[in-house]
Coordinates of N, CA and C and ligand atoms in Angstrom, one line a residue:
M1 N 0.8 -1.2 0.0 CA 0.0 0.0 0.0 C 0.9 1.3 0.0
E2 N 0.6 2.2 -0.9 CA 1.3 3.4 -0.9 C 0.8 4.4 0.2
K3 N 1.6 5.2 0.7 CA 1.2 6.2 1.7 C 1.5 7.6 1.2
T4 N 0.7 8.6 1.7 CA 1.0 10.0 1.4 C 0.7 10.8 2.7
L5 N 1.3 12.0 2.8 CA 1.0 12.9 3.9 C 0.0 13.9 3.4
S6 N -1.0 14.1 4.3 CA -2.0 15.1 4.1 C -2.1 16.1 5.3
I7 N -2.3 17.3 5.1 CA -2.5 18.3 6.2 C -3.8 19.0 6.0
L8 N -4.7 18.9 7.0 CA -5.9 19.8 7.0 C -5.4 21.1 7.5
K9 N -5.4 22.1 6.6 CA -4.8 23.4 6.9 C -5.7 24.2 7.9
P10 N -5.1 25.3 8.5 CA -5.8 26.1 9.5 C -7.2 26.5 9.1
D11 N -7.4 26.9 7.8 CA -8.7 27.3 7.4 C -9.8 26.2 7.5
A12 N -9.4 25.0 7.2 CA -10.3 23.8 7.3 C -10.6 23.5 8.7
V13 N -9.6 23.5 9.6 CA -9.8 23.2 11.0 C -10.7 24.3 11.6
A14 N -10.4 25.6 11.3 CA -11.2 26.7 11.9 C -12.6 26.6 11.5
R15 N -12.9 26.2 10.3 CA -14.3 26.1 9.8 C -15.0 24.8 10.2
N16 N -14.2 23.9 10.8 CA -14.8 22.6 11.3 C -15.3 21.8 10.1
I17 N -14.5 21.8 9.0 CA -14.9 20.9 7.9 C -14.0 19.8 7.7
T18 N -13.3 19.4 8.7 CA -12.3 18.3 8.5 C -13.0 17.0 8.2
G19 N -14.2 16.8 8.7 CA -15.0 15.5 8.4 C -15.4 15.5 6.9
K20 N -15.8 16.7 6.4 CA -16.2 16.7 5.0 C -15.0 16.4 4.1
V21 N -13.8 16.9 4.4 CA -12.6 16.7 3.6 C -12.2 15.2 3.7
N22 N -12.2 14.7 4.9 CA -11.9 13.3 5.1 C -12.8 12.4 4.3
E23 N -14.1 12.7 4.3 CA -15.1 12.0 3.6 C -14.7 11.8 2.1
R24 N -14.3 12.9 1.5 CA -13.9 12.9 0.1 C -12.7 11.9 -0.2
L25 N -11.7 12.0 0.7 CA -10.5 11.2 0.6 C -10.8 9.7 0.8
E26 N -11.7 9.5 1.8 CA -12.1 8.1 2.1 C -12.9 7.5 0.9
A27 N -13.8 8.3 0.4 CA -14.6 7.9 -0.8 C -13.7 7.6 -2.0
A28 N -12.5 8.2 -2.0 CA -11.6 8.0 -3.2 C -10.8 6.7 -2.9
G29 N -11.0 6.0 -1.8 CA -10.3 4.8 -1.6 C -9.1 4.8 -0.6
L30 N -8.9 6.0 0.0 CA -7.8 6.2 0.9 C -8.3 5.9 2.4
K31 N -7.3 5.5 3.2 CA -7.6 5.2 4.6 C -6.7 6.0 5.5
I32 N -7.2 6.6 6.6 CA -6.4 7.3 7.5 C -5.7 6.3 8.4
V33 N -4.3 6.3 8.3 CA -3.6 5.3 9.1 C -2.7 6.0 10.2
A34 N -2.8 7.3 10.2 CA -2.1 8.1 11.3 C -2.8 9.5 11.3
Q35 N -2.9 10.1 12.4 CA -3.5 11.4 12.5 C -3.2 12.1 13.8
K36 N -2.9 13.4 13.7 CA -2.8 14.2 15.0 C -3.0 15.7 14.7
R37 N -3.5 16.3 15.8 CA -3.7 17.8 15.7 C -2.5 18.5 16.3
L38 N -2.0 19.5 15.6 CA -0.8 20.2 16.0 C -1.0 21.7 15.8
L39 N -0.3 22.4 16.7 CA -0.2 23.9 16.5 C 1.3 24.1 16.1
L40 N 1.6 24.3 14.9 CA 3.0 24.4 14.4 C 3.6 25.7 14.7
T41 N 4.8 25.8 15.0 CA 5.5 27.1 15.0 C 5.9 27.5 13.6
K42 N 6.1 28.8 13.5 CA 6.5 29.3 12.2 C 7.8 28.7 11.7
A43 N 8.7 28.4 12.6 CA 10.0 27.8 12.3 C 9.7 26.3 11.8
Q44 N 8.8 25.6 12.4 CA 8.5 24.2 12.0 C 7.9 24.2 10.6
V45 N 7.0 25.2 10.3 CA 6.4 25.3 8.9 C 7.5 25.6 7.9
G46 N 8.4 26.6 8.3 CA 9.5 27.0 7.5 C 10.3 25.8 7.0
K47 N 10.6 24.9 8.0 CA 11.4 23.7 7.6 C 10.6 22.8 6.7
F48 N 9.3 22.6 7.0 CA 8.5 21.7 6.2 C 8.4 22.2 4.7
Y49 N 8.2 23.6 4.6 CA 8.0 24.2 3.3 C 9.4 24.7 2.7
E50 N 10.5 24.2 3.2 CA 11.8 24.6 2.8 C 12.0 24.7 1.3
I51 N 11.4 23.8 0.5 CA 11.6 23.9 -0.9 C 11.0 25.2 -1.5
H52 N 10.2 25.9 -0.8 CA 9.6 27.1 -1.3 C 10.3 28.4 -0.7
R53 N 11.4 28.2 0.0 CA 12.1 29.2 0.6 C 12.3 30.5 -0.2
D54 N 12.6 30.3 -1.5 CA 12.9 31.5 -2.4 C 11.7 32.1 -3.1
K55 N 10.5 31.5 -2.8 CA 9.3 32.0 -3.4 C 8.7 33.2 -2.7
A56 N 8.0 34.0 -3.5 CA 7.4 35.2 -2.9 C 6.4 35.0 -1.8
F57 N 5.7 33.8 -1.8 CA 4.7 33.5 -0.9 C 5.2 32.8 0.4
Y58 N 6.5 32.5 0.4 CA 7.1 31.7 1.5 C 6.8 32.3 2.9
D59 N 7.0 33.5 3.2 CA 6.8 34.1 4.5 C 5.3 34.0 4.8
S60 N 4.5 34.3 3.9 CA 3.0 34.4 4.1 C 2.5 32.9 4.4
I61 N 3.0 31.9 3.7 CA 2.5 30.6 3.9 C 2.9 30.1 5.3
C62 N 4.1 30.5 5.7 CA 4.6 30.1 7.0 C 3.8 30.7 8.1
E63 N 3.5 32.0 7.9 CA 2.6 32.7 8.9 C 1.2 32.0 9.0
Y64 N 0.7 31.8 7.8 CA -0.7 31.2 7.7 C -0.7 29.8 8.3
M65 N 0.2 28.9 8.0 CA 0.2 27.6 8.5 C 0.5 27.4 10.0
S66 N 1.0 28.5 10.6 CA 1.2 28.5 12.0 C 0.2 29.3 12.8
S67 N -0.8 29.8 12.0 CA -1.8 30.7 12.6 C -2.9 30.0 13.5
G68 N -3.0 28.7 13.4 CA -4.0 28.0 14.1 C -3.7 26.5 13.9
P69 N -4.5 25.7 14.7 CA -4.2 24.2 14.6 C -4.4 23.6 13.2
V70 N -3.6 22.6 13.0 CA -3.7 21.8 11.7 C -4.0 20.4 12.2
V71 N -4.4 19.5 11.2 CA -4.5 18.1 11.5 C -3.6 17.4 10.4
V72 N -2.5 16.8 10.9 CA -1.6 16.1 10.0 C -2.0 14.6 9.9
Q73 N -2.0 14.1 8.7 CA -2.5 12.7 8.5 C -1.6 11.9 7.6
V74 N -1.6 10.6 7.8 CA -1.1 9.7 6.7 C -2.3 9.0 6.1
F75 N -2.4 9.0 4.8 CA -3.4 8.2 4.1 C -2.7 7.1 3.4
A76 N -3.3 5.9 3.4 CA -2.8 4.8 2.7 C -3.8 4.3 1.7
G77 N -3.3 3.7 0.6 CA -4.2 3.1 -0.4 C -3.5 2.9 -1.7
P78 N -4.1 2.3 -2.7 CA -3.5 2.1 -4.0 C -3.2 3.5 -4.6
N79 N -2.0 3.7 -5.1 CA -1.7 5.0 -5.8 C -2.0 6.2 -4.9
A80 N -1.7 6.1 -3.6 CA -2.2 7.1 -2.6 C -1.8 8.6 -3.0
V81 N -0.6 8.7 -3.5 CA -0.1 10.1 -3.8 C -0.9 10.7 -4.9
E82 N -1.1 10.0 -6.0 CA -1.8 10.5 -7.1 C -3.3 10.6 -6.8
V83 N -3.9 9.7 -6.2 CA -5.3 9.7 -5.8 C -5.6 10.9 -4.9
N84 N -4.7 11.2 -3.9 CA -4.8 12.3 -3.0 C -4.8 13.6 -3.8
R85 N -3.8 13.7 -4.7 CA -3.6 15.0 -5.5 C -4.8 15.3 -6.4
K86 N -5.3 14.2 -7.0 CA -6.5 14.4 -7.9 C -7.7 14.8 -7.1
T87 N -7.9 14.2 -5.9 CA -9.1 14.5 -5.1 C -9.0 15.9 -4.5
M88 N -7.8 16.4 -4.2 CA -7.6 17.8 -3.7 C -7.9 18.8 -4.8
G89 N -7.4 18.6 -6.0 CA -7.5 19.5 -7.1 C -6.3 20.5 -7.1
A90 N -6.4 21.4 -8.1 CA -5.3 22.3 -8.4 C -5.0 23.3 -7.2
T91 N -3.8 23.8 -7.1 CA -3.4 24.6 -5.9 C -4.4 25.8 -5.7
N92 N -4.7 26.5 -6.8 CA -5.6 27.6 -6.8 C -7.1 27.1 -6.9
P93 N -7.9 27.2 -5.9 CA -9.3 26.7 -6.0 C -10.0 27.2 -7.2
A94 N -9.7 28.4 -7.7 CA -10.4 29.0 -8.9 C -10.1 28.2 -10.1
N95 N -8.9 27.5 -10.1 CA -8.6 26.7 -11.3 C -8.8 25.2 -11.1
A96 N -9.3 24.8 -9.9 CA -9.5 23.4 -9.6 C -10.7 22.9 -10.2
E97 N -10.8 21.6 -10.6 CA -11.9 21.0 -11.2 C -13.1 21.0 -10.2
V98 N -14.3 21.2 -10.8 CA -15.5 21.0 -10.0 C -15.5 19.6 -9.3
G99 N -15.9 19.6 -8.1 CA -16.0 18.3 -7.4 C -14.7 18.0 -6.6
T100 N -13.7 18.8 -6.8 CA -12.4 18.6 -6.0 C -12.6 19.3 -4.7
I101 N -11.7 18.9 -3.7 CA -11.8 19.5 -2.3 C -11.5 21.0 -2.4
R102 N -10.5 21.4 -3.1 CA -10.1 22.8 -3.1 C -11.1 23.6 -3.9
R103 N -11.7 23.1 -4.9 CA -12.7 23.9 -5.7 C -14.0 24.1 -4.8
D104 N -14.3 23.0 -4.1 CA -15.6 23.1 -3.3 C -15.4 23.8 -2.0
F105 N -14.2 23.8 -1.4 CA -14.1 24.3 0.0 C -13.0 25.4 0.1
G106 N -12.2 25.6 -0.9 CA -11.0 26.5 -0.8 C -11.5 28.0 -0.9
E107 N -10.8 28.8 -0.1 CA -11.1 30.2 -0.1 C -10.2 31.1 -0.9
S108 N -8.9 30.6 -1.1 CA -8.0 31.4 -1.9 C -6.8 30.4 -2.2
I109 N -5.9 30.9 -3.1 CA -4.7 30.1 -3.4 C -3.9 29.7 -2.1
E110 N -3.9 30.6 -1.1 CA -3.2 30.3 0.1 C -4.1 29.4 1.0
R111 N -5.3 29.9 1.3 CA -6.2 29.2 2.2 C -7.0 28.1 1.4
N112 N -6.2 27.1 1.0 CA -6.8 26.1 0.1 C -7.0 24.7 0.7
V113 N -7.3 24.7 2.0 CA -7.9 23.6 2.7 C -6.9 22.4 3.1
V114 N -6.2 22.0 2.1 CA -5.3 20.8 2.3 C -4.0 20.9 1.7
H115 N -3.0 20.2 2.3 CA -1.7 19.9 1.6 C -1.7 18.4 1.3
G116 N -1.1 18.1 0.2 CA -0.8 16.7 -0.1 C 0.5 16.5 -0.8
S117 N 1.3 15.5 -0.4 CA 2.6 15.2 -0.9 C 2.5 15.1 -2.5
D118 N 3.5 15.7 -3.2 CA 3.5 15.7 -4.6 C 4.2 14.6 -5.3
S119 N 4.9 13.7 -4.6 CA 5.6 12.5 -5.2 C 5.8 11.5 -4.1
Q120 N 6.0 10.3 -4.5 CA 6.2 9.2 -3.5 C 7.5 9.5 -2.7
E121 N 8.5 10.0 -3.3 CA 9.7 10.4 -2.6 C 9.5 11.4 -1.5
N122 N 8.7 12.5 -1.9 CA 8.4 13.5 -0.9 C 7.5 13.0 0.2
A123 N 6.6 12.1 -0.2 CA 5.7 11.5 0.8 C 6.5 10.8 1.9
V124 N 7.4 10.1 1.5 CA 8.3 9.3 2.5 C 8.9 10.3 3.5
A125 N 9.5 11.4 2.9 CA 10.2 12.4 3.7 C 9.2 13.2 4.6
E126 N 8.1 13.5 4.0 CA 7.1 14.3 4.8 C 6.4 13.5 5.9
I127 N 6.2 12.2 5.6 CA 5.6 11.4 6.7 C 6.6 11.3 7.8
A128 N 7.9 11.1 7.5 CA 9.0 11.0 8.5 C 9.1 12.3 9.3
F129 N 8.8 13.4 8.7 CA 8.9 14.7 9.3 C 7.9 14.8 10.5
F130 N 6.8 14.2 10.4 CA 5.7 14.3 11.4 C 5.5 13.1 12.2
F131 N 5.7 11.9 11.7 CA 5.3 10.7 12.4 C 6.5 9.7 12.6
S132 N 6.4 9.0 13.8 CA 7.3 7.9 14.0 C 6.6 6.6 13.5
Q133 N 7.3 5.6 13.3 CA 6.7 4.3 12.8 C 5.6 3.8 13.7
M134 N 5.8 4.0 15.0 CA 4.8 3.5 16.0 C 3.4 4.2 15.9
E135 N 3.4 5.4 15.3 CA 2.2 6.2 15.2 C 1.4 5.8 13.9
I136 N 2.0 5.0 13.1 CA 1.3 4.6 11.8 C 0.8 3.2 11.9
V137 N -0.5 3.1 11.8 CA -1.1 1.7 12.0 C -1.9 1.4 10.7
E138 N -1.3 0.4 10.0 CA -1.9 0.1 8.7 C -2.8 -1.1 8.9
Ligands
ATP201 P1 0.6 21.8 -1.1 O1 2.1 21.7 -1.2 O2 0.1 22.6 0.0 O3 -0.1 20.5 -1.2 P2 0.6 22.4 -3.9 O4 1.6 21.4 -4.0 O5 -0.6 22.4 -4.7 O6 0.1 22.6 -2.4 P3 2.8 24.3 -3.9 O7 3.3 25.0 -5.1 O8 3.6 23.2 -3.2 O9 1.3 23.8 -4.1 O10 2.5 25.5 -2.8 C1 2.4 25.2 -1.4 C2 1.3 26.0 -0.8 O11 1.7 27.4 -0.8 C3 0.0 26.0 -1.5 O12 -0.8 25.0 -1.2 C4 -0.6 27.3 -1.1 O13 -1.2 27.2 0.2 C5 0.6 28.2 -1.0 N1 0.8 28.9 -2.3 C6 1.2 28.4 -3.5 N2 1.3 29.3 -4.4 C7 0.9 30.5 -3.8 C8 0.8 31.8 -4.3 N3 1.0 32.2 -5.6 N4 0.3 32.7 -3.4 C9 0.0 32.4 -2.1 N5 0.2 31.2 -1.6 C10 0.6 30.2 -2.5
MG202 MG1 3.3 21.2 -2.8

């Protein structure tokens, strides 16, 4: 079974729509095999989004992702990375396909409900960033 890291971002947690988002991912064939609620520091987010360090939105995304609680999750299933990305939709909700999580619930390109790993390689690294083996129950 492939695994991927998902984060319910502060906008989703604040609006109490985590169940609605989980429902979409579960309906797509994925299963939550690890989950925890965290209040990240700006430094922790900065490390997680390190690859975006040189982008114009880096400081803003670090502020935003540390502005309130998030729920970090590991989803498992066949082709988990690709299935998760498809179900989330494009980064900008305005460009995301109808029926995707970001199109249906996203407020803006920044406040776009969820994060999902973009490759199997990054999924492995991102899962290890947040979870120990003991916390993942398949
Ligand atoms: P994520 O990594 O969160 O799953 P993604 O892979 O679709 O999203 P990335 O390019 O990795 O998109 O950007 C990471 C996050 O940074 C986006 O989800 C969004 O919250 C924010 N972001 C991306 N581009 C912009 C932008 N142009 N302006 C503001 N925020 C942005
Ligand atoms: Mg990304």
